[in-house]
XYZ file of C-alpha atoms in Angstrom:
402
model
C -149.956 115.889 -37.887
C -149.007 116.041 -34.557
C -150.379 118.930 -32.086
C -147.167 119.259 -30.483
C -143.590 119.107 -31.896
C -141.604 117.167 -29.144
C -138.508 116.453 -31.669
C -138.113 119.852 -33.297
C -135.647 122.747 -32.752
C -137.504 124.472 -29.955
C -137.391 121.362 -27.661
C -133.793 121.703 -28.000
C -133.836 125.418 -27.015
C -136.456 125.321 -24.241
C -138.833 122.603 -23.979
C -140.650 123.921 -21.097
C -143.302 126.290 -23.018
C -144.089 123.476 -25.131
C -144.726 120.784 -22.035
C -146.713 123.840 -20.225
C -149.074 124.032 -23.617
C -149.115 120.177 -23.567
C -150.320 120.080 -19.433
C -152.709 122.706 -20.172
C -154.480 121.687 -23.312
C -153.450 117.925 -24.004
C -152.211 116.496 -20.842
C -152.700 112.746 -22.335
C -152.259 112.990 -25.840
C -151.314 110.932 -28.914
C -148.617 111.860 -31.102
C -146.757 110.377 -34.106
C -143.065 109.750 -33.593
C -141.359 110.727 -36.592
C -137.954 108.723 -35.727
C -139.834 105.396 -35.061
C -142.655 106.355 -37.564
C -145.260 104.752 -35.178
C -147.970 106.216 -32.495
C -146.649 107.458 -29.192
C -148.952 108.761 -26.217
C -147.338 111.178 -23.634
C -148.449 111.998 -19.996
C -147.522 115.267 -18.777
C -148.987 115.925 -15.348
C -147.581 115.115 -12.187
C -150.609 113.293 -10.795
C -151.059 111.468 -13.998
C -147.409 110.685 -14.354
C -147.207 108.896 -10.700
C -150.600 107.142 -11.723
C -149.031 105.649 -14.990
C -145.791 104.860 -13.275
C -147.577 102.539 -10.650
C -150.194 101.408 -13.028
C -149.923 97.554 -13.260
C -151.848 97.302 -16.361
C -149.099 98.649 -18.478
C -146.330 96.288 -19.218
C -142.784 97.309 -19.793
C -141.853 93.714 -21.138
C -141.915 93.776 -24.812
C -141.862 89.488 -24.722
C -145.610 90.060 -24.085
C -146.182 91.987 -27.233
C -147.716 90.574 -30.501
C -145.096 90.247 -33.213
C -146.487 93.503 -35.122
C -145.913 95.523 -32.049
C -142.599 94.264 -31.443
C -141.679 95.146 -35.109
C -142.988 98.489 -34.592
C -141.145 99.760 -31.870
C -138.406 97.590 -31.520
C -136.754 97.571 -34.803
C -133.287 96.601 -33.919
C -133.241 92.938 -32.703
C -129.420 92.859 -31.967
C -130.750 94.367 -28.584
C -132.505 91.393 -27.475
C -129.563 90.044 -25.452
C -129.107 93.272 -24.100
C -132.399 94.078 -22.801
C -133.163 91.408 -20.291
C -132.925 93.263 -17.211
C -135.076 94.569 -14.623
C -135.912 98.016 -16.304
C -137.940 95.836 -19.108
C -139.207 93.412 -16.781
C -142.592 93.124 -15.213
C -143.411 91.005 -11.763
C -142.512 88.745 -10.961
C -139.473 88.862 -13.160
C -138.504 92.220 -12.043
C -138.802 91.425 -8.408
C -136.357 88.501 -8.393
C -133.953 90.319 -10.717
C -134.159 93.197 -8.474
C -133.753 91.273 -5.064
C -130.838 89.872 -6.820
C -129.181 93.056 -7.789
C -129.849 94.954 -4.409
C -127.653 92.241 -2.569
C -124.930 93.387 -4.915
C -125.753 97.080 -4.920
C -125.465 97.827 -1.247
C -125.328 101.243 0.626
C -122.169 99.914 1.835
C -120.110 99.491 -1.805
C -121.649 103.181 -2.424
C -120.225 104.684 0.471
C -116.896 103.044 0.090
C -116.760 104.857 -3.387
C -116.697 108.248 -1.944
C -112.846 108.808 -1.514
C -112.404 107.662 -5.200
C -114.963 110.397 -6.053
C -113.598 112.860 -4.276
C -109.806 111.774 -5.743
C -111.216 111.672 -9.286
C -112.934 114.996 -9.394
C -109.873 117.149 -7.811
C -107.886 115.182 -10.391
C -109.645 115.908 -13.092
C -110.212 119.819 -12.319
C -106.661 120.067 -11.770
C -106.358 119.036 -15.578
C -109.084 121.260 -16.788
C -107.673 124.022 -14.685
C -104.610 124.271 -16.796
C -107.239 125.813 -19.938
C -108.766 129.116 -19.800
C -112.031 127.365 -20.458
C -113.072 124.108 -21.190
C -116.402 121.611 -21.969
C -117.163 120.894 -18.557
C -119.220 117.574 -19.877
C -116.090 116.220 -21.460
C -113.694 117.321 -18.794
C -115.492 116.411 -15.771
C -119.213 115.544 -15.951
C -118.806 112.539 -18.160
C -115.455 111.432 -16.934
C -116.217 111.179 -13.626
C -118.922 108.619 -13.824
C -117.193 106.304 -16.035
C -114.053 106.528 -13.602
C -116.611 105.464 -10.736
C -118.106 102.824 -12.930
C -114.450 101.453 -13.847
C -114.069 100.966 -9.831
C -117.670 99.730 -9.337
C -118.166 97.389 -12.364
C -114.245 96.107 -12.758
C -114.002 97.277 -16.365
C -110.655 98.601 -17.790
C -110.124 102.341 -17.645
C -108.631 102.146 -21.134
C -112.179 101.263 -22.450
C -113.988 104.396 -21.306
C -113.705 105.781 -25.043
C -115.758 102.870 -26.190
C -118.066 103.122 -23.412
C -118.917 106.997 -24.482
C -118.832 106.313 -28.081
C -121.436 103.221 -27.785
C -123.892 105.316 -25.150
C -123.642 108.449 -27.538
C -125.187 105.840 -30.154
C -127.630 104.533 -27.982
C -129.035 107.709 -26.767
C -129.655 108.940 -30.242
C -133.263 108.703 -31.508
C -134.054 105.967 -33.336
C -134.649 106.438 -37.066
C -133.463 105.064 -40.298
C -130.257 107.376 -40.383
C -128.918 105.314 -37.257
C -130.360 102.076 -37.038
C -127.039 100.377 -38.689
C -124.996 102.345 -36.155
C -127.579 101.061 -33.379
C -127.104 97.262 -34.861
C -123.196 97.311 -34.820
C -122.966 99.130 -31.336
C -125.326 96.280 -29.925
C -123.309 93.690 -31.348
C -119.812 95.061 -30.088
C -121.366 95.765 -26.716
C -122.716 92.262 -26.373
C -119.146 90.659 -27.621
C -117.502 92.987 -25.428
C -119.444 92.093 -22.265
C -119.448 88.144 -22.970
C -115.725 88.367 -22.854
C -115.618 90.751 -19.913
C -117.967 88.403 -17.875
C -116.323 85.242 -18.816
C -112.970 86.848 -17.465
C -114.769 87.817 -14.093
C -116.032 84.196 -13.953
C -112.390 82.858 -14.126
C -110.852 85.473 -12.047
C -113.406 87.369 -9.555
C -112.498 90.629 -7.611
C -113.910 92.809 -5.219
C -116.212 94.400 -8.021
C -120.195 94.587 -8.680
C -119.752 92.285 -11.701
C -118.286 89.407 -9.630
C -121.020 90.425 -6.455
C -123.702 89.534 -9.250
C -122.181 86.537 -10.623
C -122.264 85.035 -7.015
C -125.307 86.771 -6.162
C -128.453 84.443 -5.281
C -131.898 84.411 -3.204
C -133.662 81.343 -2.496
C -131.702 79.370 -5.022
C -132.285 81.695 -7.814
C -129.468 83.399 -9.665
C -129.260 85.648 -12.770
C -129.409 83.914 -16.216
C -126.234 84.286 -18.222
C -128.500 86.763 -20.409
C -129.693 88.696 -17.570
C -126.386 89.006 -16.341
C -124.975 90.643 -19.359
C -128.170 93.211 -19.856
C -127.516 94.156 -15.988
C -123.962 95.020 -16.629
C -125.033 96.625 -19.885
C -127.728 98.597 -18.055
C -125.250 99.842 -15.246
C -122.826 101.177 -17.702
C -125.236 102.676 -20.012
C -127.672 104.222 -17.732
C -124.986 104.861 -14.950
C -122.638 106.831 -17.294
C -125.145 108.942 -18.971
C -127.630 109.948 -16.394
C -124.961 110.859 -13.960
C -123.239 112.733 -16.426
C -126.200 114.732 -17.150
C -127.224 115.428 -13.603
C -123.659 116.884 -13.404
C -123.871 118.899 -16.157
C -127.410 120.154 -15.602
C -126.665 120.969 -11.991
C -123.988 123.356 -13.459
C -125.727 124.915 -15.900
C -128.685 125.623 -13.423
C -126.554 127.286 -10.968
C -124.871 129.528 -13.166
C -128.139 130.873 -14.682
C -129.212 131.522 -11.057
C -126.358 133.184 -9.346
C -127.988 133.940 -6.356
C -128.520 130.188 -5.868
C -124.956 129.399 -6.839
C -124.073 132.224 -3.914
C -126.058 130.537 -1.527
C -124.529 127.089 -1.902
C -121.059 128.466 -1.840
C -121.942 130.210 1.407
C -123.490 127.201 2.874
C -121.843 124.178 1.549
C -124.193 121.804 3.537
C -126.925 122.678 1.343
C -125.519 120.481 -1.597
C -127.548 117.700 -0.759
C -131.065 119.578 -1.167
C -129.325 121.424 -4.186
C -128.760 118.136 -6.101
C -132.789 117.199 -5.462
C -133.716 120.559 -7.014
C -131.356 119.892 -10.128
C -133.180 116.219 -10.348
C -136.597 118.249 -10.327
C -135.794 121.458 -12.292
C -133.811 119.898 -14.874
C -133.505 116.150 -14.773
C -131.214 114.041 -16.304
C -134.028 111.655 -17.483
C -136.900 113.641 -19.152
C -138.906 110.814 -19.899
C -139.748 107.611 -18.723
C -138.895 104.365 -20.576
C -141.873 103.121 -22.423
C -144.762 100.808 -21.186
C -147.689 99.265 -23.173
C -151.225 98.194 -22.467
C -151.858 94.661 -23.522
C -155.614 95.595 -23.802
C -157.429 98.687 -24.714
C -157.015 100.542 -21.341
C -158.836 103.640 -19.911
C -156.685 105.652 -17.957
C -157.481 109.147 -16.290
C -160.694 109.463 -18.793
C -158.720 108.542 -21.925
C -158.856 105.145 -23.811
C -155.223 103.877 -24.795
C -155.298 101.148 -27.378
C -153.408 97.975 -26.822
C -150.005 97.674 -27.783
C -149.459 101.280 -28.337
C -146.138 103.244 -26.639
C -147.162 105.276 -23.293
C -144.352 107.417 -22.142
C -144.495 109.599 -18.900
C -142.856 112.843 -19.224
C -140.786 113.487 -15.730
C -139.733 117.047 -17.139
C -143.133 118.002 -17.402
C -144.331 116.706 -14.405
C -141.759 118.571 -12.366
C -143.045 121.892 -13.716
C -146.771 121.397 -13.179
C -147.769 124.218 -10.743
C -150.644 121.920 -9.371
C -147.667 119.714 -7.408
C -144.810 122.347 -7.198
C -145.407 125.869 -6.370
C -143.821 128.231 -8.516
C -142.314 125.087 -10.497
C -140.240 127.416 -13.154
C -138.281 128.737 -10.084
C -135.038 127.122 -9.380
C -134.636 127.047 -5.313
C -131.784 124.975 -3.689
C -134.060 125.148 -0.606
C -137.280 123.839 -1.960
C -139.071 121.785 0.401
C -140.882 119.189 0.262
C -139.332 118.212 -3.009
C -141.047 115.129 -4.282
C -139.612 114.882 -7.601
C -139.537 111.941 -9.910
C -136.109 112.106 -11.030
C -135.196 108.479 -10.395
C -138.797 107.046 -11.216
C -141.330 106.005 -8.863
C -142.696 102.454 -7.457
C -141.585 99.519 -8.908
C -138.826 100.629 -11.186
C -137.329 103.498 -8.839
C -133.736 103.482 -9.929
C -131.425 101.373 -7.849
C -128.374 103.758 -8.651
C -130.050 106.715 -7.276
C -127.596 106.950 -4.274
C -124.696 106.488 -6.272
C -125.553 109.131 -8.914
C -126.395 111.909 -6.183
C -123.253 111.128 -4.397
C -121.331 111.554 -7.369
C -123.128 114.990 -8.221
C -122.900 116.138 -4.746
C -118.963 115.777 -4.551
C -118.456 116.720 -7.847
C -120.761 119.989 -7.933
C -119.614 120.866 -4.188
C -115.901 120.725 -5.217
C -116.452 122.764 -8.245
C -118.321 125.750 -6.992
C -116.195 125.944 -3.687
C -112.808 125.566 -6.015
C -113.458 128.123 -8.187
C -115.148 131.307 -7.110
C -115.540 132.861 -10.471
C -116.815 130.100 -12.134
C -118.974 131.312 -15.292
C -120.388 130.700 -18.847
C -117.553 130.866 -21.403
C -120.129 131.431 -24.236
C -123.575 132.647 -24.349
C -125.855 130.301 -22.215
C -128.902 131.168 -24.830
C -126.905 129.218 -27.708
C -126.515 126.351 -25.618
C -128.677 123.460 -27.038
C -130.387 120.279 -25.235
C -130.085 117.035 -26.862
C -132.661 115.055 -28.408
C -132.696 111.507 -27.134
C -135.148 109.048 -26.356
C -135.245 109.498 -22.558
C -132.116 111.851 -21.603
C -132.289 115.659 -20.737
C -128.806 116.900 -20.836
C -127.006 119.498 -22.971
C -124.790 118.812 -25.866
C -121.734 121.006 -24.238
C -121.208 123.300 -21.318
C -118.381 125.827 -21.892
C -117.201 127.315 -18.486
C -114.196 129.398 -17.609
C -112.647 129.729 -14.421
C -112.393 133.388 -14.374
C -114.828 136.327 -14.108
C -115.999 137.775 -17.444
């Protein structure tokens, strides 16, 4: 039986007390994941999380696991052609893929998106303002990143609802109840991407997909499967992560009116505000899993070979040994060495784009609507229970003071 319930209702209401108890009593603990019906280790203290994320003894590559371990943790084999990207690779394959993707994912390409982000934010808020109250996740937080991804990657705007549905299925905890849905989604997504990439090969444009097709370093290119996996990762991760970042940021500001007023009075604080959102309520709660290929002694604990190990980023961000008063939301916090986009080899290449979108969206929102507030009791809001994500199920807001 689990000592800590990471999959129960309390985690949907407020996960911080459970994580604080874990840091104090069992900072490296073996649990049983009821959704996957398999053991899972959680690492919760900041120093331990940093060490885990840079420890080369833990592998991201499932191809290095035994057949027994793969069947235990990767039961939906239809994803085999969608997970050959750098997030699930070790060096030297990871280094090769990251170098190729970085050539296409340039700061110049990202900076050129700022006018589009500003225009899309204004248009989405124009539509939302016509209603007395809205779910901000549906009207802004998730519609903005898909608009940007359409421009960045080159996929058609009319396919955005398909991406939302596929991503919704993807982030749900894997269990017997949704394995069939995951299999269908993987097949449909793969077929879609194969057709889309074939189109871009025939008709290249000034978009990231075309750049990935052409990118090469010292004669290396992404293979067809790696290319498809990378586009899949950009859509799935870029959409959900950025949407949660925007939603979590608005939620945190509304929960802390003094900080909201401070940001409204001093708009240039938007950059440190987003950094504090990434620490206080990060859009990604946990790292992707890693596996020791042999028994490993880690920080005084022996972790058996081929058992899943996950770093709790949300817990690490509330570790008082690293952050003074960690449960206080402070948009001027400095230093603020959060792990919101990971650490080490797998630090997120899309971090600058996600932060830019959040800065524009939240900065515009708080200046345009001085009476912005919750349209429902904030204590009734629930967090999603997903494999990696940390975001609200809905965020009802109103433009009028209540």
